[in-house]
Amino acid sequence: MQLDEYVHFTGWVKSDELVRYLATADIGLVPDPQNGLNEFSTMVKTMEYMAMKKPIVAFDLQETRFSAQESALYATPNIVEEFANNIEILLDDEELRARLGAIGYQRVLGELSWNNTKKNLWLAYEILCKMHQESLTFQKH
């Protein structure tokens, strides 16, 4: 496709190298198509982009929208032309890129921080342990 001059596919990179790459990026892309997994999973790259104050272009998937919220421009799932248009919108608007990047960063520092999310994780463990204990008690009788 003669993209070598413009695109470099790194494959897996170590975290320090990843930070270096992300620091030079203008936009974070989450091109994951709609399917049974992607609809309900947050991709790590989404959170990494937000932590690095990068605006995001993504397909409008339930879990991606929950995580990124207003830090992303969303395309109709699997409509590549719409996804590409959103990339162009962000590339042409530095102010919009900065605003979306700041929104994502604030989400990572606030609502999505470990101090906030650990409460839900502990609650889930407590519920599961209680259900397990009740199951064991029921089986004994």
Short mmCIF file of C-alpha atoms in Angstrom, two decimals:
data_model
loop_
_atom_site.label_atom_id
_atom_site.label_comp_id
_atom_site.label_asym_id
_atom_site.label_seq_id
_atom_site.Cartn_x
_atom_site.Cartn_y
_atom_site.Cartn_z
CA MET A 1 0.00 0.00 0.00
CA GLN A 2 3.12 2.20 -0.06
CA LEU A 3 2.58 3.43 3.51
CA ASP A 4 6.07 2.66 4.82
CA GLU A 5 7.01 6.33 4.56
CA TYR A 6 4.08 7.27 6.84
CA VAL A 7 3.33 4.27 9.05
CA HIS A 8 5.51 2.14 11.29
CA PHE A 9 3.92 -0.97 12.82
CA THR A 10 5.88 -1.69 15.99
CA GLY A 11 4.26 -4.86 17.23
CA TRP A 12 4.49 -5.33 21.01
CA VAL A 13 6.51 -2.62 22.78
CA LYS A 14 7.71 -2.20 26.37
CA SER A 15 5.99 0.38 28.59
CA ASP A 16 8.78 2.97 28.44
CA GLU A 17 8.80 2.77 24.66
CA LEU A 18 5.00 2.96 24.59
CA VAL A 19 5.04 6.20 26.58
CA ARG A 20 7.58 7.64 24.16
CA TYR A 21 5.40 6.76 21.17
CA LEU A 22 2.22 8.07 22.77
CA ALA A 23 3.91 11.33 23.72
CA THR A 24 4.45 12.06 20.03
CA ALA A 25 0.93 11.14 18.92
CA ASP A 26 -1.80 13.70 18.23
CA ILE A 27 -4.75 11.28 18.38
CA GLY A 28 -5.48 7.89 19.91
CA LEU A 29 -7.27 5.46 17.61
CA VAL A 30 -9.52 2.66 18.86
CA PRO A 31 -10.54 0.97 15.59
CA ASP A 32 -11.94 -2.13 17.28
CA PRO A 33 -15.01 -3.32 15.36
CA GLN A 34 -18.30 -4.10 17.00
CA ASN A 35 -18.47 -7.75 18.03
CA GLY A 36 -19.30 -9.83 21.08
CA LEU A 37 -16.02 -9.04 22.84
CA ASN A 38 -15.35 -5.42 21.94
CA GLU A 39 -18.83 -4.20 22.80
CA PHE A 40 -18.35 -5.09 26.46
CA SER A 41 -14.59 -4.72 27.02
CA THR A 42 -12.46 -1.65 27.60
CA MET A 43 -9.32 -1.87 25.53
CA VAL A 44 -6.18 -0.92 27.44
CA LYS A 45 -5.20 1.51 24.71
CA THR A 46 -8.31 3.60 25.45
CA MET A 47 -7.19 4.17 29.02
CA GLU A 48 -3.57 4.75 27.96
CA TYR A 49 -4.65 7.45 25.51
CA MET A 50 -6.71 9.15 28.19
CA ALA A 51 -3.85 9.01 30.69
CA MET A 52 -1.61 10.67 28.08
CA LYS A 53 -4.18 13.43 27.38
CA LYS A 54 -4.83 12.19 23.84
CA PRO A 55 -8.20 12.70 22.16
CA ILE A 56 -9.72 9.50 20.85
CA VAL A 57 -11.49 8.34 17.72
CA ALA A 58 -13.46 5.13 18.29
CA PHE A 59 -16.44 3.20 17.10
CA ASP A 60 -19.46 3.84 19.31
CA LEU A 61 -19.31 0.70 21.46
CA GLN A 62 -21.00 0.50 24.84
CA GLU A 63 -17.93 -0.05 27.00
CA THR A 64 -15.72 2.32 25.00
CA ARG A 65 -18.29 5.06 25.44
CA PHE A 66 -18.56 4.32 29.17
CA SER A 67 -14.79 4.63 29.57
CA ALA A 68 -13.97 7.49 27.22
CA GLN A 69 -17.27 9.38 27.41
CA GLU A 70 -16.71 12.92 26.07
CA SER A 71 -12.99 12.45 25.41
CA ALA A 72 -13.69 10.76 22.07
CA LEU A 73 -15.34 11.31 18.73
CA TYR A 74 -17.48 8.27 17.92
CA ALA A 75 -18.26 6.68 14.58
CA THR A 76 -21.15 4.36 13.89
CA PRO A 77 -19.83 0.85 14.62
CA ASN A 78 -17.89 -0.64 11.72
CA ILE A 79 -18.44 2.35 9.39
CA VAL A 80 -14.82 2.98 8.43
CA GLU A 81 -15.55 6.13 6.40
CA GLU A 82 -17.15 7.79 9.43
CA PHE A 83 -14.18 6.74 11.57
CA ALA A 84 -11.81 8.31 9.00
CA ASN A 85 -13.88 11.51 8.92
CA ASN A 86 -13.55 11.81 12.70
CA ILE A 87 -9.78 11.46 12.40
CA GLU A 88 -9.77 14.29 9.90
CA ILE A 89 -11.96 16.45 12.17
CA LEU A 90 -9.50 16.05 15.03
CA LEU A 91 -6.43 16.59 12.87
CA ASP A 92 -7.92 19.87 11.65
CA ASP A 93 -8.89 21.20 15.10
CA GLU A 94 -6.09 21.61 17.65
CA GLU A 95 -8.44 23.21 20.19
CA LEU A 96 -10.84 20.26 20.02
CA ARG A 97 -7.94 17.83 20.42
CA ALA A 98 -6.76 19.65 23.55
CA ARG A 99 -10.28 19.81 25.02
CA LEU A 100 -11.03 16.10 24.46
CA GLY A 101 -7.59 15.11 25.75
CA ALA A 102 -8.14 17.12 28.94
CA ILE A 103 -11.56 15.52 29.50
CA GLY A 104 -10.08 12.02 29.23
CA TYR A 105 -7.21 12.87 31.55
CA GLN A 106 -9.62 14.21 34.19
CA ARG A 107 -11.67 11.00 33.97
CA VAL A 108 -8.54 8.92 34.60
CA LEU A 109 -7.60 11.09 37.58
CA GLY A 110 -11.13 11.15 38.95
CA GLU A 111 -13.90 8.65 38.34
CA LEU A 112 -11.67 5.99 36.76
CA SER A 113 -8.81 6.24 39.28
CA TRP A 114 -7.95 3.23 41.39
CA ASN A 115 -9.17 5.02 44.52
CA ASN A 116 -12.65 5.10 43.02
CA THR A 117 -12.77 1.87 41.02
CA LYS A 118 -11.40 -0.33 43.81
CA LYS A 119 -14.61 0.24 45.78
CA ASN A 120 -16.65 -1.50 43.08
CA LEU A 121 -14.11 -4.30 42.76
CA TRP A 122 -14.15 -4.96 46.52
CA LEU A 123 -17.96 -4.89 46.52
CA ALA A 124 -18.02 -7.45 43.70
CA TYR A 125 -15.64 -9.72 45.65
CA GLU A 126 -17.76 -9.37 48.80
CA ILE A 127 -20.93 -10.29 46.91
CA LEU A 128 -19.27 -13.28 45.24
CA CYS A 129 -17.80 -14.52 48.52
CA LYS A 130 -21.18 -14.17 50.24
CA MET A 131 -22.88 -16.05 47.40
CA HIS A 132 -20.23 -18.76 47.61
CA GLN A 133 -20.66 -19.08 51.38
CA GLU A 134 -24.45 -19.27 51.01
CA SER A 135 -24.02 -21.94 48.35
CA LEU A 136 -21.80 -24.01 50.64
CA THR A 137 -24.25 -23.63 53.54
CA PHE A 138 -27.16 -24.66 51.31
CA GLN A 139 -25.27 -27.75 50.07
CA LYS A 140 -24.57 -28.90 53.66
CA HIS A 141 -28.28 -28.95 54.48
#
